[in-house]
Coordinates of C-alpha atoms in Angstrom, one line a residue:
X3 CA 128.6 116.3 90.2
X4 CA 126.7 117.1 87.1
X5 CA 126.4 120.3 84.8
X6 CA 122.9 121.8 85.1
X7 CA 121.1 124.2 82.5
X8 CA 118.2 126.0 82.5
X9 CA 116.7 126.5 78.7
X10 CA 113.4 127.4 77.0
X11 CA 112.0 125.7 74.1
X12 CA 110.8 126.9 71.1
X13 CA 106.7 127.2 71.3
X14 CA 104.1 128.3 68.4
X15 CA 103.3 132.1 68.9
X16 CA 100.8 132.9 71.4
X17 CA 101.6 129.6 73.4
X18 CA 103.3 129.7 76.6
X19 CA 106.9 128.2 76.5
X20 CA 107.8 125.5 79.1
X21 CA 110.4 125.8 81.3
X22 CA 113.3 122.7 80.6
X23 CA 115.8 122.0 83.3
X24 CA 119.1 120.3 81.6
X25 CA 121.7 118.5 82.6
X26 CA 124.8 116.9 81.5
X27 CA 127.3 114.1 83.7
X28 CA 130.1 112.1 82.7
X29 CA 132.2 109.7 83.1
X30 CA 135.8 109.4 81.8
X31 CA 137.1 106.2 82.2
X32 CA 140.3 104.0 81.8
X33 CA 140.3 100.4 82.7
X34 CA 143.3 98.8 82.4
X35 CA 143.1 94.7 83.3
X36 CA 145.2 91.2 83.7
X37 CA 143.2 88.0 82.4
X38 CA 144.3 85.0 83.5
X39 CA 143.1 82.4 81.4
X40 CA 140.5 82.1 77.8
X41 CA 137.5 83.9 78.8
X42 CA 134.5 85.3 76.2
X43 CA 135.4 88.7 76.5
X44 CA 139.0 89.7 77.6
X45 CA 137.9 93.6 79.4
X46 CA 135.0 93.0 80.8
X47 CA 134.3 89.3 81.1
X48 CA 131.4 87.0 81.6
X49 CA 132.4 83.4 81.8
X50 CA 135.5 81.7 81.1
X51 CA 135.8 79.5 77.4
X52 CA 137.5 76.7 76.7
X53 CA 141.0 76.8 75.0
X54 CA 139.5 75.2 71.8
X55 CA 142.8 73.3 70.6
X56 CA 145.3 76.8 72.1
X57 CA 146.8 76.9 74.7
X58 CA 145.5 78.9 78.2
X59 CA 146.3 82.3 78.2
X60 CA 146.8 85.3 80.1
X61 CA 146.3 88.8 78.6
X62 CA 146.3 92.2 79.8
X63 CA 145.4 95.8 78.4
X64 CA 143.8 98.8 78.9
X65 CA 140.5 100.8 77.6
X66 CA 138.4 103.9 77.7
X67 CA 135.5 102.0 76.4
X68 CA 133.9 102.0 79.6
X69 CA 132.9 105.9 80.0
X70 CA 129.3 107.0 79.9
X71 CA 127.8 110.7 78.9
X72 CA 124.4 110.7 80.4
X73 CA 121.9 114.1 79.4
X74 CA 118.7 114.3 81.1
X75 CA 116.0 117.2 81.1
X76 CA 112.9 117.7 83.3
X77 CA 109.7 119.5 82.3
X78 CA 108.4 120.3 86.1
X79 CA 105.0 121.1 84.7
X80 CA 103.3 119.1 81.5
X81 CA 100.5 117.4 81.1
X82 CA 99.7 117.7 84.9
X83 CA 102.8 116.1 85.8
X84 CA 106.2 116.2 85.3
X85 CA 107.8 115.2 82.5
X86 CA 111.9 113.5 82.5
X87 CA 113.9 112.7 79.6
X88 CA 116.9 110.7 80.0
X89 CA 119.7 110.2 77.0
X90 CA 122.4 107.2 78.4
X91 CA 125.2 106.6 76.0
X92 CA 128.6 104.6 76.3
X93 CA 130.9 103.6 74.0
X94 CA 131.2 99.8 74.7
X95 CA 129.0 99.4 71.0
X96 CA 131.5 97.1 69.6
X97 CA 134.6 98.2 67.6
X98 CA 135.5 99.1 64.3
X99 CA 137.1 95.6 62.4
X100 CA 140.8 97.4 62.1
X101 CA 143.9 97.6 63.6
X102 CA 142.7 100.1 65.9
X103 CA 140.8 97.3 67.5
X104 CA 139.3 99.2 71.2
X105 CA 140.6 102.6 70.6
X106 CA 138.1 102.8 67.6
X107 CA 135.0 102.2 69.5
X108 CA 131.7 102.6 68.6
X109 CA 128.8 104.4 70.5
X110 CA 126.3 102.5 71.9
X111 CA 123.0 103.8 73.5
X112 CA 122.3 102.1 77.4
X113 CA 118.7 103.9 78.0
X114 CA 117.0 106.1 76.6
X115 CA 113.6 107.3 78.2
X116 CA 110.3 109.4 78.1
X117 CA 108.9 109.7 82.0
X118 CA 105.7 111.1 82.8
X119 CA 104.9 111.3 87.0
X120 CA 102.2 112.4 88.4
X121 CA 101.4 112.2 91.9
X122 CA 100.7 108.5 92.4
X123 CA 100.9 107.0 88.3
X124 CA 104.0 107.3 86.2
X125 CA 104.3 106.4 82.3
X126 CA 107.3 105.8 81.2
X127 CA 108.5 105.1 77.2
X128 CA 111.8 103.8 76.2
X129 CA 114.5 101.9 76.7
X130 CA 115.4 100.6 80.2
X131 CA 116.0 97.9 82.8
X132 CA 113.3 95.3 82.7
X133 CA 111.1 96.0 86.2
X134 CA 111.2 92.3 86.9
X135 CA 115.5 92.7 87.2
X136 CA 116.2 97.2 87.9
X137 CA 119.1 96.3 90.4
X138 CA 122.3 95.6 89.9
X139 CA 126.1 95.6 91.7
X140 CA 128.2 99.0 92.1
X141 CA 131.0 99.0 90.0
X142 CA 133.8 101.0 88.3
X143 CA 135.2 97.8 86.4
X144 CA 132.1 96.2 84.9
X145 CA 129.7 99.0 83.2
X146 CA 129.2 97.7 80.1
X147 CA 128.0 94.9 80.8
X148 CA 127.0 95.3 84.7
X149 CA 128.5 92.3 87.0
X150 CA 127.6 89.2 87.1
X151 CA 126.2 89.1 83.6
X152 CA 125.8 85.7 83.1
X153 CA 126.2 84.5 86.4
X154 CA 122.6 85.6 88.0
X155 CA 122.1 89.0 87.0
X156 CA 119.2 89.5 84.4
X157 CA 120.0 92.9 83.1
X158 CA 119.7 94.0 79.7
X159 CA 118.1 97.5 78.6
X160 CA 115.0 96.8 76.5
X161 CA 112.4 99.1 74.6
X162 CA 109.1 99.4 76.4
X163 CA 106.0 100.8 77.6
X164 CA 105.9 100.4 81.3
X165 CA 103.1 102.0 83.9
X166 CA 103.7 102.2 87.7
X167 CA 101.5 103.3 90.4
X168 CA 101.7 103.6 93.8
X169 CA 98.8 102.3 95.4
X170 CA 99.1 102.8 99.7
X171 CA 101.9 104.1 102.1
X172 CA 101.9 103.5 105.6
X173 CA 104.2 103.9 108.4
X174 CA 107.1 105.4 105.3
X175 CA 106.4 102.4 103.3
X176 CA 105.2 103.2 99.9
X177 CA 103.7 99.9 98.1
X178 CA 103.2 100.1 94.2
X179 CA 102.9 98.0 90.8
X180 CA 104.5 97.7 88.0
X181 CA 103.6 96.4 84.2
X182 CA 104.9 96.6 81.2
X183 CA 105.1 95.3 77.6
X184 CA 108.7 94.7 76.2
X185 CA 110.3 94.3 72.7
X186 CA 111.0 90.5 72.8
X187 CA 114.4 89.5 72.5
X188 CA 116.1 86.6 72.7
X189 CA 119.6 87.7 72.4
X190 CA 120.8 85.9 69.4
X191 CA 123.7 88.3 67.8
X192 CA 122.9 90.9 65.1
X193 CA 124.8 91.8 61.4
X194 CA 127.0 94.7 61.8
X195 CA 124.2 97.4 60.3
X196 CA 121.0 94.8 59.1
X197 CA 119.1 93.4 61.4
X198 CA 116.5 90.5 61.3
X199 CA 114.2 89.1 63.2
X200 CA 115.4 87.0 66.3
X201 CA 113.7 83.9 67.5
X202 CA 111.6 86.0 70.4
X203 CA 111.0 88.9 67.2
X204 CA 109.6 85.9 64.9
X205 CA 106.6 85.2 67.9
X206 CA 105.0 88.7 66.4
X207 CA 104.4 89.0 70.5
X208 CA 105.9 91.4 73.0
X209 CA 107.1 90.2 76.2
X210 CA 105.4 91.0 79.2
X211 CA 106.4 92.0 82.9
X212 CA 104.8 92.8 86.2
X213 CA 105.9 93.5 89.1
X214 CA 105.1 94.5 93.4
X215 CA 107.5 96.5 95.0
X216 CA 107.6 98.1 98.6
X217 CA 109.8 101.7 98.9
X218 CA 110.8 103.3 102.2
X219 CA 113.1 106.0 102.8
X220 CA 114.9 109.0 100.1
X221 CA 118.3 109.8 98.7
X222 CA 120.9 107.6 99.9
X223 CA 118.7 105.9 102.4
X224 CA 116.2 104.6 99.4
X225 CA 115.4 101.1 99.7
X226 CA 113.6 98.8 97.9
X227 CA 112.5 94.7 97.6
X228 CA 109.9 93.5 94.9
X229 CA 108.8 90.6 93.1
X230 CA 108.2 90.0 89.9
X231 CA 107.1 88.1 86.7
X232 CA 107.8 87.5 83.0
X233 CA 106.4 86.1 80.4
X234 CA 107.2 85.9 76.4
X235 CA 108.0 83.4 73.6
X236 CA 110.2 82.2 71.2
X237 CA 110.1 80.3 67.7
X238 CA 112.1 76.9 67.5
X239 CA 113.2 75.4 64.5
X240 CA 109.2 73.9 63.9
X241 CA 107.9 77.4 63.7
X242 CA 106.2 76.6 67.2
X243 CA 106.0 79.3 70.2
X244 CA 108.2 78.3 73.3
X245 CA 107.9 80.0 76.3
X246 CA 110.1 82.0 78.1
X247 CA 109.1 83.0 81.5
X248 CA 110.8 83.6 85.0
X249 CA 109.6 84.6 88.4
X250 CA 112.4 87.3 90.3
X251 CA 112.8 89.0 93.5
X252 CA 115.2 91.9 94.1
X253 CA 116.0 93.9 97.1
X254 CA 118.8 97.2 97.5
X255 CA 118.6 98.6 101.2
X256 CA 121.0 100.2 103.2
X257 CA 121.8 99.2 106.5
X258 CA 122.5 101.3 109.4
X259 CA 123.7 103.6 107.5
X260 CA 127.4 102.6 106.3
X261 CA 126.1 98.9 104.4
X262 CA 124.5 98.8 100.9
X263 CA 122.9 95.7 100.5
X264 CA 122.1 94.5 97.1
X265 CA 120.5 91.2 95.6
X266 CA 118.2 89.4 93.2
X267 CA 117.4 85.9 92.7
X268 CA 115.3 84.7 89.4
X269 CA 114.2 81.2 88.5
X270 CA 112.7 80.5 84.7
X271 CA 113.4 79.1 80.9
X272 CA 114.8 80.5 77.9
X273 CA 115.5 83.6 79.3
X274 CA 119.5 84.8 77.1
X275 CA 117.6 87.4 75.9
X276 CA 117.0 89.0 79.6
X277 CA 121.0 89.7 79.7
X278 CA 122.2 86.2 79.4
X279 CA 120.3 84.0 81.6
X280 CA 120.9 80.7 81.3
X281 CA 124.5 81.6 80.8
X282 CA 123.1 83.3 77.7
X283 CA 121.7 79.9 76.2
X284 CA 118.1 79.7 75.3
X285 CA 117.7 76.5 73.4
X286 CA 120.5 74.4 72.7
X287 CA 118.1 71.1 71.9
X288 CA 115.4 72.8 69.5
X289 CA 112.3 72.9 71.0
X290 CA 113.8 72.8 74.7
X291 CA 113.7 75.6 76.4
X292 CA 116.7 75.8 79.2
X293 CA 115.8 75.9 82.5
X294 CA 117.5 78.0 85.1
X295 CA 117.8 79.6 88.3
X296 CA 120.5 81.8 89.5
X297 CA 121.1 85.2 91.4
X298 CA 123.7 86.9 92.7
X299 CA 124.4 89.3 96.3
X300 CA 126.6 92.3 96.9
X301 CA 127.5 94.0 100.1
X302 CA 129.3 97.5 99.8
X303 CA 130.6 99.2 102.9
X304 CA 131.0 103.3 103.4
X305 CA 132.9 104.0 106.5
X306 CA 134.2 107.2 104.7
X307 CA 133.0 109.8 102.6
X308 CA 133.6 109.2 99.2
X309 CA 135.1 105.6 100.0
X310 CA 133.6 102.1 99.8
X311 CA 134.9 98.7 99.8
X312 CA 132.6 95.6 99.3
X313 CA 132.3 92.1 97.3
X314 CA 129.3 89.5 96.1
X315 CA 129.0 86.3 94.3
X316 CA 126.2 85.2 91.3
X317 CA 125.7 81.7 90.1
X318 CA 123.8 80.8 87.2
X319 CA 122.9 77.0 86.8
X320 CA 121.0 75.9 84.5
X321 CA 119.3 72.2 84.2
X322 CA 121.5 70.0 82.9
X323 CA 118.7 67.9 81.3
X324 CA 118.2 70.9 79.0
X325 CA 121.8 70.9 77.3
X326 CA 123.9 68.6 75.3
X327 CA 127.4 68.1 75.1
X328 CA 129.0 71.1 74.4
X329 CA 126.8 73.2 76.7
X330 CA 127.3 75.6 79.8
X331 CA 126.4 73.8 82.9
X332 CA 126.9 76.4 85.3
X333 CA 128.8 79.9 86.0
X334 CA 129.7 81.3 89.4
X335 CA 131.7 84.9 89.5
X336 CA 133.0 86.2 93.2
X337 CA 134.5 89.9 93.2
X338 CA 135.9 92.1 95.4
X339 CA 136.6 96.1 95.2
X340 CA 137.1 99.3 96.5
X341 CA 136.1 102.6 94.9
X342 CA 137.0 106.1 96.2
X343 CA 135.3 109.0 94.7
X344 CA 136.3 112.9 95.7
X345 CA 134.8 114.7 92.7
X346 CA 135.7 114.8 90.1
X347 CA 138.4 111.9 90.6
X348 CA 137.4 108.6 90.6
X349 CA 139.9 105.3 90.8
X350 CA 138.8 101.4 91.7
X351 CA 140.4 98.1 92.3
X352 CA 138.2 95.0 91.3
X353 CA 139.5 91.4 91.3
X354 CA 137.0 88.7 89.8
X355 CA 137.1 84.9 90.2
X356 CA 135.1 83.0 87.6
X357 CA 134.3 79.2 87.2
X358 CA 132.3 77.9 84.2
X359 CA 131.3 74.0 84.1
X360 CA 131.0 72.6 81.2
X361 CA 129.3 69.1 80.0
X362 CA 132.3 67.6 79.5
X363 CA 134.1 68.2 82.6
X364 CA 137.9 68.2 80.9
X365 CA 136.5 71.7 79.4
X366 CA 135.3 73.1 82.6
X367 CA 137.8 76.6 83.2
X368 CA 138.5 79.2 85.9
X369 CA 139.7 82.7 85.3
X370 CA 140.6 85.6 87.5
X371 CA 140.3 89.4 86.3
X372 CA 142.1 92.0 87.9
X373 CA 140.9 95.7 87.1
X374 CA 142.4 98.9 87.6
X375 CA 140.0 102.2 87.0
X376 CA 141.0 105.2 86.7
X377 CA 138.5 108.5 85.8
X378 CA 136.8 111.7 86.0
X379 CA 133.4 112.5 86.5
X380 CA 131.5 115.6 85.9

């Protein structure tokens, strides 16, 4: 359910005002969770860590971190087309350093776009899922960072200027392209308010993306499958560019009407700044880029309104001829769930098995995550 207003904007005199459709949703959100062992981020976790000289531990809290106020507005006529806007904020933006620790978090902006459609070409400036990776698992436990972060799922939002078009339809199938230039990354972390340039930033080149992608169907029938490419660079410690490129396919379908299918499978180098591929590593021997491949599945099931129940698995697994000794070899994450939604209640149960390898075996961990979420959504 979302809150939908109708305004008029303020135009020079003489000019005729557009029309602006508005709307507001929500989600209020507590997740409280059991962790059973070190992991790299106790609510919402990636990959499990190695005890570093402590013991193993188990931990378990609760947050509101998690919920999302989403405003969009639609211009039906501008320009020739139609014109969206699209404001996506959470508030999993870090915390303030105090004893508050997660009840003093910070906003953080998800996406943030500019979309103008026309009939067969759309332009579209902002911040958003790379084409090459727009799917990812359902999920009331794992928003923040989407699941399987780090175990297959390329993800991260990124600034851009992207054009699609759809070029033929036949038989309900709608077949289109995709490019885009990106704002290279290469997800190194920032100073708490300065920034600087990151190894991908000090290339003075934006990354690139291109994708095919075949539609069918509308609404909750909407499928999709494409494939895709990136390509970008990064500096290494020589001041030399290193490549970091990936080929990905993704596919979300429903089937027969009470199965949501959803999967994406990548292959590439140096690619941590793409939402952690790699298992978020992009050169641990300077000058090599670390190869991967990974992906990850999901099947959700809705035999009731309002109701589903499902589970998937991602693996990342990066070459091992790429790392050294204290490297990530490989991370695998299974969950299941089940989510019930009768507006505006939501709740979800999520448990989530993860296994990282590590280069010296004696480190390698496993950690399960329970989650309990509890909202409302508006």
């Amino acid at each position: 359910m979302a809150l939908s207003i109708s305004v008029t904007a303020a135009t020079p005199v003489g000019a005729q005002k557009p029309d602006i459709e508005a709307g507001v949703h929500g989600l209020i959100l507590m997740n409280g969770f059991y962790t059973s062992d070190n992991v790299n981020n106790s609510d919402v976790p990636q990959f499990a860590t190695p005890p570093a000289g402590n013991p193993a531990r188990s931990t378990s809290s609760a947050t509101v971190r998690q919920s999302r106020v989403t405003l969009s507005a639609l211009v039906p006529e501008f320009g020739g087309g139609a014109l969206t806007g699209e404001l996506d904020v959470d508030f999993f933006g870090g915390q303030q350093p105090s004893s508050g620790g997660r009840t003093f978090p910070l906003l953080r902006i998800r996406r943030a776009f500019a979309e103008l459609a026309w009939s067969r070409l759309t332009l579209l400036v902002g911040q958003e899922s790379p084409p090459i990776a727009e799917v990812s698992p359902s999920s009331l436990a794992s928003i923040g960072f989407p699941e399987f972060a780090g175990a297959g799922n390329l993800w991260l939002w990124i600034p851009q200027l992207r054009l699609s078009a759809d070029m033929i339809s036949f038989g309900g199938v709608r077949l289109g392209a995709e490019v885009a230039a990106l704002a290279p990354t290469s997800g190194e972390p920032q100073g708490a308010f300065l920034t600087q340039p990151d190894l991908a930033e000090r290339s003075d080149r934006p990354y690139f993306q291109g994708r095919l992608r075949s539609r069918w169907g509308a609404g909750d029938a909407a499928g999709e499958v494409s494939l895709g490419g990136h390509y970008g660079w990064l500096v290494d410690g020589a001041g030399q560019r290193v490549p970091s490129k990936a080929l990905a396919a993704s596919l979300w379908t429903p089937v027969g009407g009470v199965v949501d299918l959803r999967a994406e499978a990548f292959t590439g180098q140096a690619l941590a700044g793409l939402g952690g591929g790699g298992v978020g590593q992009n050169m641990v021997r300077d000058g090599v880029p670390v190869d991967t491949r990974g992906g990850w599945v999901q099947l959700n099931f809705r035999l009731a309104p309002g109701l589903e129940f499902g589970g998937g698995a991602g693996i990342d697994d990066p070459d091992d001829e790429d790392l050294d000794a204290s490297s990530r070899l490989r991370n695998t994450a299974f969950e299941g769930h089940v989510a019930w939604r009768h507006a505006p209640a939501v709740a979800g149960l999520e448990v989530r098995r993860l296994r990282t390898e590590y280069a010296p075996p004696a480190n390698n961990r496993s950690a399960t995550h329970i989650n309990l979420a509890v909202g409302f959504e508006f």
